[in-house]
PDB file of C-alpha atoms and ligand atoms in Angstrom:
ATOM      1  CA  MET A   1      10.271  22.012   3.612  1.00 98.00           C
ATOM      2  CA  LEU A   2      12.139  20.515   6.758  1.00 98.00           C
ATOM      3  CA  HIS A   3      14.016  17.437   6.289  1.00 98.00           C
ATOM      4  CA  VAL A   4      15.296  15.504   9.081  1.00 99.00           C
ATOM      5  CA  ASP A   5      16.715  11.915   9.713  1.00 98.00           C
ATOM      6  CA  ARG A   6      16.722  11.878  13.570  1.00 98.00           C
ATOM      7  CA  ILE A   7      13.718  10.520  15.581  1.00 99.00           C
ATOM      8  CA  ALA A   8      13.946  13.465  18.117  1.00 99.00           C
ATOM      9  CA  ASP A   9      13.764  15.943  15.631  1.00 99.00           C
ATOM     10  CA  LEU A  10      10.551  14.631  13.905  1.00 99.00           C
ATOM     11  CA  ARG A  11       9.081  14.131  17.280  1.00 99.00           C
ATOM     12  CA  ALA A  12       9.854  17.817  18.144  1.00 98.00           C
ATOM     13  CA  ALA A  13       8.531  18.956  14.809  1.00 98.00           C
ATOM     14  CA  CYS A  14       5.355  17.227  15.109  1.00 98.00           C
ATOM     15  CA  GLU A  15       4.822  18.481  18.710  1.00 98.00           C
ATOM     16  CA  ARG A  16       5.328  21.690  17.781  1.00 98.00           C
ATOM     17  CA  ALA A  17       2.641  21.413  14.911  1.00 98.00           C
ATOM     18  CA  ARG A  18       0.044  20.217  17.302  1.00 98.00           C
ATOM     19  CA  ALA A  19       1.141  22.842  19.925  1.00 98.00           C
ATOM     20  CA  THR A  20      -0.176  25.494  17.195  1.00 98.00           C
ATOM     21  CA  GLY A  21      -3.263  23.785  16.647  1.00 98.00           C
ATOM     22  CA  ARG A  22      -2.374  22.000  13.863  1.00 98.00           C
ATOM     23  CA  ARG A  23      -3.211  18.725  12.369  1.00 98.00           C
ATOM     24  CA  VAL A  24      -0.453  16.034  11.480  1.00 99.00           C
ATOM     25  CA  GLY A  25      -0.730  13.913   8.559  1.00 99.00           C
ATOM     26  CA  ILE A  26       1.798  11.078   7.957  1.00 99.00           C
ATOM     27  CA  VAL A  27       2.348   9.146   4.650  1.00 99.00           C
ATOM     28  CA  PRO A  28       4.571   6.354   5.396  1.00 99.00           C
ATOM     29  CA  THR A  29       6.881   5.076   2.342  1.00 98.00           C
ATOM     30  CA  MET A  30       9.840   3.296   1.105  1.00 98.00           C
ATOM     31  CA  GLY A  31      10.842   6.030  -1.239  1.00 98.00           C
ATOM     32  CA  PHE A  32      11.526   5.970  -4.936  1.00 98.00           C
ATOM     33  CA  LEU A  33       8.261   8.101  -5.172  1.00 98.00           C
ATOM     34  CA  HIS A  34       5.578   7.980  -7.886  1.00 98.00           C
ATOM     35  CA  GLU A  35       2.097   9.422  -8.614  1.00 98.00           C
ATOM     36  CA  GLY A  36       0.808   6.746  -6.060  1.00 98.00           C
ATOM     37  CA  HIS A  37       2.718   8.098  -3.155  1.00 98.00           C
ATOM     38  CA  ARG A  38       2.174  11.649  -4.500  1.00 98.00           C
ATOM     39  CA  SER A  39      -2.164  10.835  -4.228  1.00 98.00           C
ATOM     40  CA  LEU A  40      -1.317  10.160  -0.502  1.00 98.00           C
ATOM     41  CA  MET A  41       0.275  13.629  -0.044  1.00 98.00           C
ATOM     42  CA  ARG A  42      -2.250  15.230  -1.822  1.00 98.00           C
ATOM     43  CA  ALA A  43      -4.916  13.671   0.171  1.00 98.00           C
ATOM     44  CA  ALA A  44      -2.763  14.714   3.186  1.00 98.00           C
ATOM     45  CA  ARG A  45      -2.436  18.216   2.278  1.00 98.00           C
ATOM     46  CA  ARG A  46      -5.954  18.502   1.721  1.00 98.00           C
ATOM     47  CA  ASP A  47      -6.945  17.484   5.218  1.00 94.00           C
ATOM     48  CA  ALA A  48      -4.262  17.879   7.732  1.00 98.00           C
ATOM     49  CA  ASP A  49      -2.005  21.172   8.477  1.00 98.00           C
ATOM     50  CA  PHE A  50       1.424  19.465   8.939  1.00 98.00           C
ATOM     51  CA  VAL A  51       2.520  16.799   6.429  1.00 99.00           C
ATOM     52  CA  VAL A  52       5.051  14.229   7.133  1.00 99.00           C
ATOM     53  CA  VAL A  53       6.160  12.006   4.231  1.00 99.00           C
ATOM     54  CA  THR A  54       8.480   9.242   6.044  1.00 99.00           C
ATOM     55  CA  ILE A  55      11.226   7.651   3.497  1.00 99.00           C
ATOM     56  CA  PHE A  56      12.324   4.110   5.007  1.00 98.00           C
ATOM     57  CA  VAL A  57      13.221   1.002   3.268  1.00 98.00           C
ATOM     58  CA  ASN A  58      12.552  -1.138   6.248  1.00 98.00           C
ATOM     59  CA  PRO A  59      14.863  -4.096   6.447  1.00 98.00           C
ATOM     60  CA  LEU A  60      12.440  -5.776   8.892  1.00 98.00           C
ATOM     61  CA  GLN A  61       9.656  -6.061   6.283  1.00 98.00           C
ATOM     62  CA  PHE A  62      11.834  -8.241   3.505  1.00 98.00           C
ATOM     63  CA  GLY A  63      12.373 -11.656   3.818  1.00 97.00           C
ATOM     64  CA  ALA A  64      15.878 -13.359   3.597  1.00 95.00           C
ATOM     65  CA  ASN A  65      15.546 -13.990  -0.234  1.00 93.00           C
ATOM     66  CA  GLU A  66      13.755 -10.820  -0.962  1.00 97.00           C
ATOM     67  CA  ASP A  67      15.204  -7.629  -2.707  1.00 96.00           C
ATOM     68  CA  LEU A  68      16.226  -5.485   0.036  1.00 98.00           C
ATOM     69  CA  ASP A  69      19.457  -4.830  -1.546  1.00 97.00           C
ATOM     70  CA  GLN A  70      17.987  -4.051  -4.757  1.00 96.00           C
ATOM     71  CA  TYR A  71      15.410  -1.689  -3.467  1.00 97.00           C
ATOM     72  CA  PRO A  72      15.301   1.236  -6.016  1.00 98.00           C
ATOM     73  CA  ARG A  73      16.261   4.650  -3.974  1.00 98.00           C
ATOM     74  CA  ASP A  74      16.296   8.047  -5.270  1.00 98.00           C
ATOM     75  CA  LEU A  75      16.561  10.453  -1.885  1.00 98.00           C
ATOM     76  CA  ALA A  76      17.304  13.474  -4.098  1.00 98.00           C
ATOM     77  CA  GLY A  77      14.515  12.953  -6.529  1.00 98.00           C
ATOM     78  CA  ASP A  78      12.061  12.106  -3.757  1.00 98.00           C
ATOM     79  CA  LEU A  79      12.682  15.323  -1.710  1.00 99.00           C
ATOM     80  CA  ALA A  80      11.958  17.172  -4.841  1.00 98.00           C
ATOM     81  CA  GLN A  81       8.736  15.586  -5.256  1.00 98.00           C
ATOM     82  CA  CYS A  82       7.826  16.078  -1.833  1.00 98.00           C
ATOM     83  CA  GLU A  83       8.806  19.792  -1.802  1.00 98.00           C
ATOM     84  CA  ALA A  84       6.692  19.986  -5.003  1.00 98.00           C
ATOM     85  CA  GLU A  85       3.553  18.364  -3.325  1.00 98.00           C
ATOM     86  CA  GLY A  86       4.239  21.471  -0.412  1.00 98.00           C
ATOM     87  CA  VAL A  87       4.734  18.624   2.241  1.00 98.00           C
ATOM     88  CA  ASP A  88       6.121  20.203   5.501  1.00 98.00           C
ATOM     89  CA  CYS A  89       8.454  17.607   6.789  1.00 99.00           C
ATOM     90  CA  VAL A  90      10.392  14.508   5.350  1.00 99.00           C
ATOM     91  CA  PHE A  91      11.804  12.060   7.530  1.00 99.00           C
ATOM     92  CA  SER A  92      14.559   9.739   6.079  1.00 99.00           C
ATOM     93  CA  PRO A  93      16.148   7.713   9.050  1.00 99.00           C
ATOM     94  CA  SER A  94      19.255   5.559   8.702  1.00 98.00           C
ATOM     95  CA  VAL A  95      18.441   1.899   9.684  1.00 98.00           C
ATOM     96  CA  ALA A  96      20.714   2.498  12.573  1.00 98.00           C
ATOM     97  CA  GLU A  97      18.636   5.306  14.109  1.00 99.00           C
ATOM     98  CA  MET A  98      15.515   3.083  13.490  1.00 98.00           C
ATOM     99  CA  TYR A  99      17.148  -0.085  14.775  1.00 98.00           C
ATOM    100  CA  PRO A 100      19.964   0.874  16.796  1.00 98.00           C
ATOM    101  CA  ARG A 101      19.968  -2.882  17.900  1.00 97.00           C
ATOM    102  CA  PRO A 102      17.870  -5.500  16.810  1.00 96.00           C
ATOM    103  CA  PRO A 103      14.345  -5.307  18.003  1.00 97.00           C
ATOM    104  CA  VAL A 104      12.967  -7.941  20.416  1.00 98.00           C
ATOM    105  CA  THR A 105       9.813  -6.354  20.615  1.00 98.00           C
ATOM    106  CA  THR A 106       7.568  -6.605  17.847  1.00 98.00           C
ATOM    107  CA  VAL A 107       3.858  -5.957  16.479  1.00 98.00           C
ATOM    108  CA  HIS A 108       2.150  -8.793  15.508  1.00 98.00           C
ATOM    109  CA  VAL A 109      -1.431  -9.020  14.224  1.00 98.00           C
ATOM    110  CA  ALA A 110      -3.024 -12.272  13.807  1.00 98.00           C
ATOM    111  CA  GLU A 111      -5.406 -13.822  11.357  1.00 97.00           C
ATOM    112  CA  LEU A 112      -5.398 -11.198   8.897  1.00 97.00           C
ATOM    113  CA  THR A 113      -1.757 -11.555   8.015  1.00 98.00           C
ATOM    114  CA  ARG A 114      -1.850 -15.218   7.719  1.00 97.00           C
ATOM    115  CA  ASP A 115      -2.665 -15.863   4.156  1.00 96.00           C
ATOM    116  CA  LEU A 116      -2.827 -13.730   1.119  1.00 98.00           C
ATOM    117  CA  CYS A 117       0.757 -12.004   0.839  1.00 98.00           C
ATOM    118  CA  GLY A 118       1.265 -13.444   4.353  1.00 98.00           C
ATOM    119  CA  ALA A 119       1.415 -16.823   2.928  1.00 97.00           C
ATOM    120  CA  ALA A 120       4.525 -16.215   0.558  1.00 97.00           C
ATOM    121  CA  ARG A 121       5.695 -13.614   3.084  1.00 97.00           C
ATOM    122  CA  PRO A 122       5.528 -14.799   6.156  1.00 97.00           C
ATOM    123  CA  THR A 123       7.702 -12.290   8.272  1.00 97.00           C
ATOM    124  CA  HIS A 124       6.413  -9.570   6.161  1.00 98.00           C
ATOM    125  CA  PHE A 125       3.667  -8.060   8.074  1.00 98.00           C
ATOM    126  CA  ASP A 126       5.297  -8.519  11.521  1.00 98.00           C
ATOM    127  CA  GLY A 127       7.916  -5.928  10.128  1.00 98.00           C
ATOM    128  CA  VAL A 128       5.136  -3.500   8.418  1.00 98.00           C
ATOM    129  CA  THR A 129       3.252  -3.440  11.927  1.00 99.00           C
ATOM    130  CA  THR A 130       6.283  -2.791  13.889  1.00 98.00           C
ATOM    131  CA  VAL A 131       7.695  -0.005  11.907  1.00 98.00           C
ATOM    132  CA  VAL A 132       4.471   1.492  11.223  1.00 99.00           C
ATOM    133  CA  THR A 133       3.948   1.526  15.204  1.00 99.00           C
ATOM    134  CA  LYS A 134       7.313   2.991  15.920  1.00 98.00           C
ATOM    135  CA  LEU A 135       6.430   5.905  13.174  1.00 99.00           C
ATOM    136  CA  PHE A 136       3.106   6.487  14.868  1.00 99.00           C
ATOM    137  CA  ALA A 137       4.729   6.567  18.465  1.00 98.00           C
ATOM    138  CA  ILE A 138       7.469   8.873  17.069  1.00 98.00           C
ATOM    139  CA  ALA A 139       4.686  11.117  15.225  1.00 98.00           C
ATOM    140  CA  GLY A 140       1.821  10.948  17.860  1.00 98.00           C
ATOM    141  CA  PRO A 141      -1.361  11.858  17.288  1.00 98.00           C
ATOM    142  CA  CYS A 142      -2.120  11.997  13.690  1.00 98.00           C
ATOM    143  CA  VAL A 143      -3.810  11.106  10.474  1.00 98.00           C
ATOM    144  CA  ALA A 144      -1.970   8.491   8.297  1.00 99.00           C
ATOM    145  CA  TYR A 145      -2.541   7.813   4.745  1.00 99.00           C
ATOM    146  CA  PHE A 146      -2.044   4.465   3.186  1.00 98.00           C
ATOM    147  CA  GLY A 147      -2.785   3.228  -0.491  1.00 98.00           C
ATOM    148  CA  ARG A 148      -5.435   0.764  -1.177  1.00 98.00           C
ATOM    149  CA  LYS A 149      -2.815  -0.705  -3.670  1.00 98.00           C
ATOM    150  CA  ASP A 150      -1.762  -2.834  -0.627  1.00 98.00           C
ATOM    151  CA  ALA A 151      -5.080  -3.797   0.483  1.00 98.00           C
ATOM    152  CA  GLN A 152      -3.953  -6.167   3.161  1.00 98.00           C
ATOM    153  CA  GLN A 153      -1.590  -3.870   4.622  1.00 98.00           C
ATOM    154  CA  LEU A 154      -4.282  -1.416   4.877  1.00 98.00           C
ATOM    155  CA  ALA A 155      -6.532  -3.981   6.396  1.00 98.00           C
ATOM    156  CA  VAL A 156      -4.044  -4.966   9.012  1.00 98.00           C
ATOM    157  CA  VAL A 157      -2.837  -1.455  10.125  1.00 98.00           C
ATOM    158  CA  THR A 158      -6.635  -0.401  10.579  1.00 98.00           C
ATOM    159  CA  ARG A 159      -7.269  -3.021  12.670  1.00 98.00           C
ATOM    160  CA  MET A 160      -3.782  -2.876  14.495  1.00 98.00           C
ATOM    161  CA  ALA A 161      -4.828   0.665  15.430  1.00 98.00           C
ATOM    162  CA  ASP A 162      -7.986  -0.129  16.390  1.00 98.00           C
ATOM    163  CA  ASP A 163      -6.761  -3.055  18.845  1.00 98.00           C
ATOM    164  CA  LEU A 164      -4.312  -1.143  20.203  1.00 98.00           C
ATOM    165  CA  ASN A 165      -6.110   2.222  20.735  1.00 98.00           C
ATOM    166  CA  LEU A 166      -3.471   4.026  18.804  1.00 98.00           C
ATOM    167  CA  PRO A 167      -4.155   7.898  18.323  1.00 98.00           C
ATOM    168  CA  VAL A 168      -4.087   7.760  14.552  1.00 98.00           C
ATOM    169  CA  GLU A 169      -6.912   7.770  12.174  1.00 98.00           C
ATOM    170  CA  ILE A 170      -6.282   5.448   9.145  1.00 98.00           C
ATOM    171  CA  VAL A 171      -7.195   6.752   5.720  1.00 98.00           C
ATOM    172  CA  GLY A 172      -7.301   4.363   2.813  1.00 98.00           C
ATOM    173  CA  CYS A 173      -6.573   6.344  -0.674  1.00 98.00           C
ATOM    174  CA  PRO A 174      -7.730   4.787  -4.395  1.00 98.00           C
ATOM    175  CA  ILE A 175      -4.828   2.928  -6.343  1.00 98.00           C
ATOM    176  CA  VAL A 176      -3.088   5.032  -9.096  1.00 98.00           C
ATOM    177  CA  ARG A 177      -2.532   3.275 -12.357  1.00 98.00           C
ATOM    178  CA  GLU A 178      -0.553   3.895 -15.198  1.00 98.00           C
ATOM    179  CA  ALA A 179      -2.486   4.759 -18.582  1.00 97.00           C
ATOM    180  CA  ASP A 180      -2.447   0.812 -19.530  1.00 97.00           C
ATOM    181  CA  GLY A 181      -3.923   0.048 -16.108  1.00 98.00           C
ATOM    182  CA  LEU A 182      -0.543  -0.978 -14.468  1.00 98.00           C
ATOM    183  CA  ALA A 183      -0.795  -0.257 -10.753  1.00 98.00           C
ATOM    184  CA  MET A 184       2.031   2.213 -10.119  1.00 98.00           C
ATOM    185  CA  SER A 185       4.569   0.533  -7.791  1.00 98.00           C
ATOM    186  CA  SER A 186       8.248   1.280  -7.096  1.00 96.00           C
ATOM    187  CA  ARG A 187       9.113  -2.527  -8.121  1.00 96.00           C
ATOM    188  CA  ASN A 188       7.745  -1.867 -11.433  1.00 98.00           C
ATOM    189  CA  ALA A 189      11.184  -0.367 -12.172  1.00 97.00           C
ATOM    190  CA  TYR A 190      12.419  -3.971 -12.125  1.00 97.00           C
ATOM    191  CA  LEU A 191      10.365  -4.896 -15.337  1.00 98.00           C
ATOM    192  CA  GLY A 192      12.240  -5.352 -18.408  1.00 98.00           C
ATOM    193  CA  ALA A 193      10.326  -4.050 -21.681  1.00 98.00           C
ATOM    194  CA  ASP A 194       8.488  -7.620 -22.146  1.00 98.00           C
ATOM    195  CA  ASP A 195       7.442  -8.034 -18.775  1.00 98.00           C
ATOM    196  CA  ARG A 196       6.144  -4.335 -18.555  1.00 98.00           C
ATOM    197  CA  ALA A 197       3.995  -5.302 -21.715  1.00 98.00           C
ATOM    198  CA  ALA A 198       2.616  -8.145 -20.197  1.00 98.00           C
ATOM    199  CA  ALA A 199       2.032  -6.743 -16.591  1.00 98.00           C
ATOM    200  CA  PRO A 200      -1.171  -5.014 -17.458  1.00 98.00           C
ATOM    201  CA  THR A 201      -2.740  -8.520 -18.073  1.00 98.00           C
ATOM    202  CA  LEU A 202      -3.143  -8.236 -14.147  1.00 98.00           C
ATOM    203  CA  PHE A 203      -5.525  -5.390 -14.428  1.00 98.00           C
ATOM    204  CA  ALA A 204      -7.240  -6.729 -17.525  1.00 98.00           C
ATOM    205  CA  SER A 205      -8.043  -9.785 -15.352  1.00 98.00           C
ATOM    206  CA  LEU A 206      -9.521  -7.493 -12.489  1.00 98.00           C
ATOM    207  CA  ARG A 207     -11.683  -5.557 -15.064  1.00 98.00           C
ATOM    208  CA  ALA A 208     -13.060  -8.886 -16.678  1.00 98.00           C
ATOM    209  CA  ALA A 209     -13.895  -9.814 -13.079  1.00 98.00           C
ATOM    210  CA  VAL A 210     -15.532  -6.696 -12.405  1.00 98.00           C
ATOM    211  CA  GLY A 211     -17.445  -7.044 -15.850  1.00 97.00           C
ATOM    212  CA  ALA A 212     -18.921 -10.747 -14.878  1.00 98.00           C
ATOM    213  CA  VAL A 213     -20.109  -9.320 -11.390  1.00 98.00           C
ATOM    214  CA  VAL A 214     -21.707  -6.272 -13.171  1.00 97.00           C
ATOM    215  CA  ASP A 215     -23.433  -8.874 -15.343  1.00 97.00           C
ATOM    216  CA  GLY A 216     -24.818 -10.332 -12.437  1.00 97.00           C
ATOM    217  CA  GLU A 217     -22.136 -13.210 -11.663  1.00 98.00           C
ATOM    218  CA  ARG A 218     -22.022 -13.804  -7.519  1.00 98.00           C
ATOM    219  CA  ASP A 219     -20.122 -17.011  -7.254  1.00 98.00           C
ATOM    220  CA  ALA A 220     -16.655 -16.323  -6.068  1.00 98.00           C
ATOM    221  CA  ALA A 221     -15.267 -19.648  -7.674  1.00 98.00           C
ATOM    222  CA  ARG A 222     -16.589 -18.946 -10.994  1.00 98.00           C
ATOM    223  CA  VAL A 223     -15.302 -15.223 -10.719  1.00 98.00           C
ATOM    224  CA  LEU A 224     -11.989 -16.474  -9.544  1.00 98.00           C
ATOM    225  CA  ALA A 225     -11.841 -18.951 -12.518  1.00 98.00           C
ATOM    226  CA  LEU A 226     -12.338 -16.048 -14.761  1.00 98.00           C
ATOM    227  CA  VAL A 227      -9.566 -13.895 -13.265  1.00 98.00           C
ATOM    228  CA  ARG A 228      -7.013 -17.109 -13.382  1.00 98.00           C
ATOM    229  CA  ALA A 229      -7.683 -17.915 -17.103  1.00 98.00           C
ATOM    230  CA  GLU A 230      -7.312 -14.322 -18.035  1.00 98.00           C
ATOM    231  CA  ILE A 231      -3.700 -14.559 -16.210  1.00 98.00           C
ATOM    232  CA  ALA A 232      -2.910 -17.805 -17.702  1.00 98.00           C
ATOM    233  CA  SER A 233      -3.442 -16.303 -21.197  1.00 98.00           C
ATOM    234  CA  GLU A 234      -0.001 -14.365 -20.606  1.00 98.00           C
ATOM    235  CA  PRO A 235       2.620 -16.835 -20.307  1.00 98.00           C
ATOM    236  CA  ARG A 236       5.183 -14.149 -18.795  1.00 98.00           C
ATOM    237  CA  ILE A 237       2.826 -14.315 -15.356  1.00 98.00           C
ATOM    238  CA  GLY A 238       2.928 -16.775 -13.107  1.00 98.00           C
ATOM    239  CA  LEU A 239      -0.112 -16.495 -10.617  1.00 98.00           C
ATOM    240  CA  GLU A 240       0.663 -16.733  -7.047  1.00 98.00           C
ATOM    241  CA  TYR A 241      -2.975 -16.130  -5.530  1.00 98.00           C
ATOM    242  CA  ALA A 242      -6.339 -14.744  -6.866  1.00 98.00           C
ATOM    243  CA  GLU A 243      -8.679 -14.524  -3.885  1.00 98.00           C
ATOM    244  CA  LEU A 244     -12.100 -13.065  -2.856  1.00 98.00           C
ATOM    245  CA  ARG A 245     -12.249 -11.838   0.572  1.00 98.00           C
ATOM    246  CA  ASP A 246     -14.658  -9.937   2.898  1.00 97.00           C
ATOM    247  CA  ALA A 247     -13.112  -6.408   2.677  1.00 95.00           C
ATOM    248  CA  HIS A 248     -12.782  -5.593   6.086  1.00 91.00           C
ATOM    249  CA  ASP A 249     -11.764  -8.808   7.998  1.00 94.00           C
ATOM    250  CA  LEU A 250     -10.395 -10.434   4.694  1.00 97.00           C
ATOM    251  CA  ARG A 251     -12.125 -13.800   5.398  1.00 97.00           C
ATOM    252  CA  PRO A 252     -12.819 -15.703   2.525  1.00 97.00           C
ATOM    253  CA  ILE A 253     -16.220 -15.645   0.769  1.00 98.00           C
ATOM    254  CA  ALA A 254     -18.264 -18.078  -1.423  1.00 98.00           C
ATOM    255  CA  THR A 255     -20.951 -15.562  -2.731  1.00 98.00           C
ATOM    256  CA  LEU A 256     -20.023 -12.050  -3.738  1.00 98.00           C
ATOM    257  CA  ASP A 257     -22.044  -9.606  -1.212  1.00 97.00           C
ATOM    258  CA  GLY A 258     -21.406  -6.468   0.713  1.00 97.00           C
ATOM    259  CA  SER A 259     -17.937  -5.075   0.609  1.00 98.00           C
ATOM    260  CA  VAL A 260     -15.741  -7.663  -1.222  1.00 98.00           C
ATOM    261  CA  LEU A 261     -11.856  -7.329  -2.285  1.00 98.00           C
ATOM    262  CA  LEU A 262     -10.504  -9.175  -5.220  1.00 98.00           C
ATOM    263  CA  ALA A 263      -6.825  -9.625  -4.797  1.00 98.00           C
ATOM    264  CA  VAL A 264      -4.428 -10.850  -6.890  1.00 98.00           C
ATOM    265  CA  ALA A 265      -0.180 -11.429  -6.604  1.00 98.00           C
ATOM    266  CA  ALA A 266       1.684 -12.634  -9.234  1.00 98.00           C
ATOM    267  CA  ARG A 267       5.226 -12.963 -10.668  1.00 98.00           C
ATOM    268  CA  VAL A 268       6.238 -11.279 -13.595  1.00 98.00           C
ATOM    269  CA  GLY A 269       9.508 -12.339 -14.735  1.00 94.00           C
ATOM    270  CA  GLY A 270      11.425 -11.970 -11.651  1.00 93.00           C
ATOM    271  CA  THR A 271       9.087  -9.148 -10.078  1.00 97.00           C
ATOM    272  CA  ARG A 272       6.620  -9.680  -7.483  1.00 97.00           C
ATOM    273  CA  LEU A 273       3.451  -7.518  -8.193  1.00 98.00           C
ATOM    274  CA  ILE A 274       0.044  -7.041  -6.521  1.00 98.00           C
ATOM    275  CA  ASP A 275      -3.002  -5.634  -7.508  1.00 98.00           C
ATOM    276  CA  ASN A 276      -6.721  -5.321  -6.579  1.00 98.00           C
ATOM    277  CA  VAL A 277     -10.199  -4.171  -6.678  1.00 98.00           C
ATOM    278  CA  HIS A 278     -12.670  -3.248  -4.267  1.00 98.00           C
ATOM    279  CA  LEU A 279     -16.492  -4.146  -5.220  1.00 98.00           C
ATOM    280  CA  ARG A 280     -19.314  -3.071  -2.964  1.00 98.00           C
ATOM    281  CA  LEU A 281     -22.177  -5.079  -3.830  1.00 97.00           C
ATOM    282  CA  ASP A 282     -26.148  -4.058  -2.827  1.00 96.00           C
ATOM    283  CA  GLY A 283     -28.610  -6.383  -4.411  1.00 92.00           C
ATOM    284  CA  ALA A 284     -28.201  -5.996  -8.356  1.00 93.00           C
ATOM    285  CA  ASN A 285     -26.031  -2.842  -7.806  1.00 95.00           C
ATOM    286  CA  VAL A 286     -22.533  -2.967  -8.010  1.00 97.00           C
ATOM    287  CA  ASP A 287     -19.894  -0.262  -7.273  1.00 97.00           C
ATOM    288  CA  ALA A 288     -16.361  -1.295  -8.442  1.00 97.00           C
ATOM    289  CA  ASP A 289     -13.314   0.738  -7.255  1.00 95.00           C
ATOM    290  CA  LEU A 290     -10.697   0.073  -9.882  1.00 96.00           C
ATOM    291  CA  GLY A 291      -8.801   3.145  -8.910  1.00 95.00           C
ATOM    292  CA  ILE A 292      -7.278   5.878 -10.987  1.00 96.00           C
ATOM    293  CA  ARG A 293      -5.638   5.875 -14.402  1.00 94.00           C
ATOM    294  CA  ARG A 294      -3.039   8.317 -15.146  1.00 89.00           C
ATOM    295  CA  GLY A 295      -3.212   9.310 -19.079  1.00 75.00           C
ATOM    296  CA  ALA A 296      -2.581  11.805 -21.240  1.00 41.00           C
ATOM    297  CA  SER A 297      -5.635  13.727 -20.017  1.00 52.00           C
ATOM    298  CA  ASP A 298      -5.095  12.365 -16.363  1.00 48.00           C
ATOM    299  CA  ALA A 299      -8.962  11.970 -16.287  1.00 48.00           C
ATOM    300  CA  PRO A 300     -10.035   8.948 -14.022  1.00 48.00           C
ATOM    301  CA  ALA A 301     -10.704   5.960 -16.427  1.00 47.00           C
ATOM    302  CA  PRO A 302     -14.350   4.687 -16.181  1.00 47.00           C
ATOM    303  CA  ALA A 303     -14.844   1.170 -14.703  1.00 44.00           C
TER     304      ALA A 303
HETATM  305  P1  LIG B   1       5.517   1.745  -0.438  1.00 89.81           P
HETATM  306  O1  LIG B   1       6.813   2.871  -0.920  1.00 89.81           O
HETATM  307  O2  LIG B   1       5.922   0.952  -1.667  1.00 89.81           O
HETATM  308  O3  LIG B   1       5.820   1.221   0.863  1.00 89.81           O
HETATM  309  O4  LIG B   1       4.162   2.446  -0.461  1.00 89.81           O
HETATM  310  C1  LIG B   1       3.976   3.731   0.396  1.00 89.81           C
HETATM  311  C2  LIG B   1       2.791   3.803   0.492  1.00 89.81           C
HETATM  312  O5  LIG B   1       2.040   4.247  -0.679  1.00 89.81           O
HETATM  313  C3  LIG B   1       1.700   2.520   0.766  1.00 89.81           C
HETATM  314  O6  LIG B   1       0.670   3.081   1.612  1.00 89.81           O
HETATM  315  C4  LIG B   1       1.249   2.027  -0.558  1.00 89.81           C
HETATM  316  O7  LIG B   1      -0.092   1.287  -0.468  1.00 89.81           O
HETATM  317  C5  LIG B   1       1.008   3.290  -1.313  1.00 89.81           C
HETATM  318  N1  LIG B   1       1.176   3.015  -2.691  1.00 89.81           N
HETATM  319  C6  LIG B   1       1.960   2.465  -3.622  1.00 89.81           C
HETATM  320  N2  LIG B   1       1.667   2.491  -4.697  1.00 89.81           N
HETATM  321  C7  LIG B   1       0.468   2.969  -4.670  1.00 89.81           C
HETATM  322  C8  LIG B   1      -0.453   3.264  -5.878  1.00 89.81           C
HETATM  323  N3  LIG B   1       0.020   2.971  -7.384  1.00 89.81           N
HETATM  324  N4  LIG B   1      -1.571   3.814  -5.652  1.00 89.81           N
HETATM  325  C9  LIG B   1      -1.877   4.259  -4.393  1.00 89.81           C
HETATM  326  N5  LIG B   1      -1.045   4.132  -3.285  1.00 89.81           N
HETATM  327  C10 LIG B   1       0.323   3.543  -3.404  1.00 89.81           C
END
């Protein structure tokens, strides 16, 4: 496995791969890798020939009072995980390599970034879209893999690639969960024992909502009331938002129909967690993607 930390070296490696007819697949991450990241690597391994994982804790996407300094890091462990997944190249640049001077050029996706996580984190998505654009510019034509765990990020990056005609195909991958339903996240490492025990309530609230929709509920306000009540039952969790949106353009919906995103963000202790479920409704038929639960059996959990 190639490990590079210079932009020129990643660019050259991707160009070499394409010159020999290989398809480049890229998995952008902030490291401290877990099964969620590894599922993206496996998706890339399945359909690309030269798999690149990028590991970069991007200062631009952290707000002034956020956890940039505490963000967990383990480059040696990350490299071992990439090696185990058959990754071809890891790119782990320094901040100075990516931002030799403060950038005056940034990428802003309007509308889709205004609310949901954008409301509490007003500079976050500009940081994401700027660094992702830089990574795409360095890697060149490729397929890029993003988790549906960050559903708004996936919608924003997909729209950006389309609006800007970037030579990149964006692929969204299912949420990977712990056995008790908690969506895997590098930030779960912040949770103390009591908060860790409380955190699966977020998933339970999504499951309760899916149950109601499967039983025929289509009124967004009533579904959201159910989610809020479930989360309010756990005093350690402070809900930031629970929203039902059109899954593609993220506009609010009053009635559930078509492709729908139910997304939540909450504070558990001092840790901000997000989760979501994607629902596809066609008349009485409901298809809910609650992701994949990693249990002792490793089998996908029933919805
Ligand atoms: P991060 O390192 O948190 O920036 O995440 C890097 C990529 O991994 C993003 O595309 C995330 O959506 C994805 N990811 C993080 N956690 C999960 C998860 N539990 N399941 C699936 N994808 C995930």
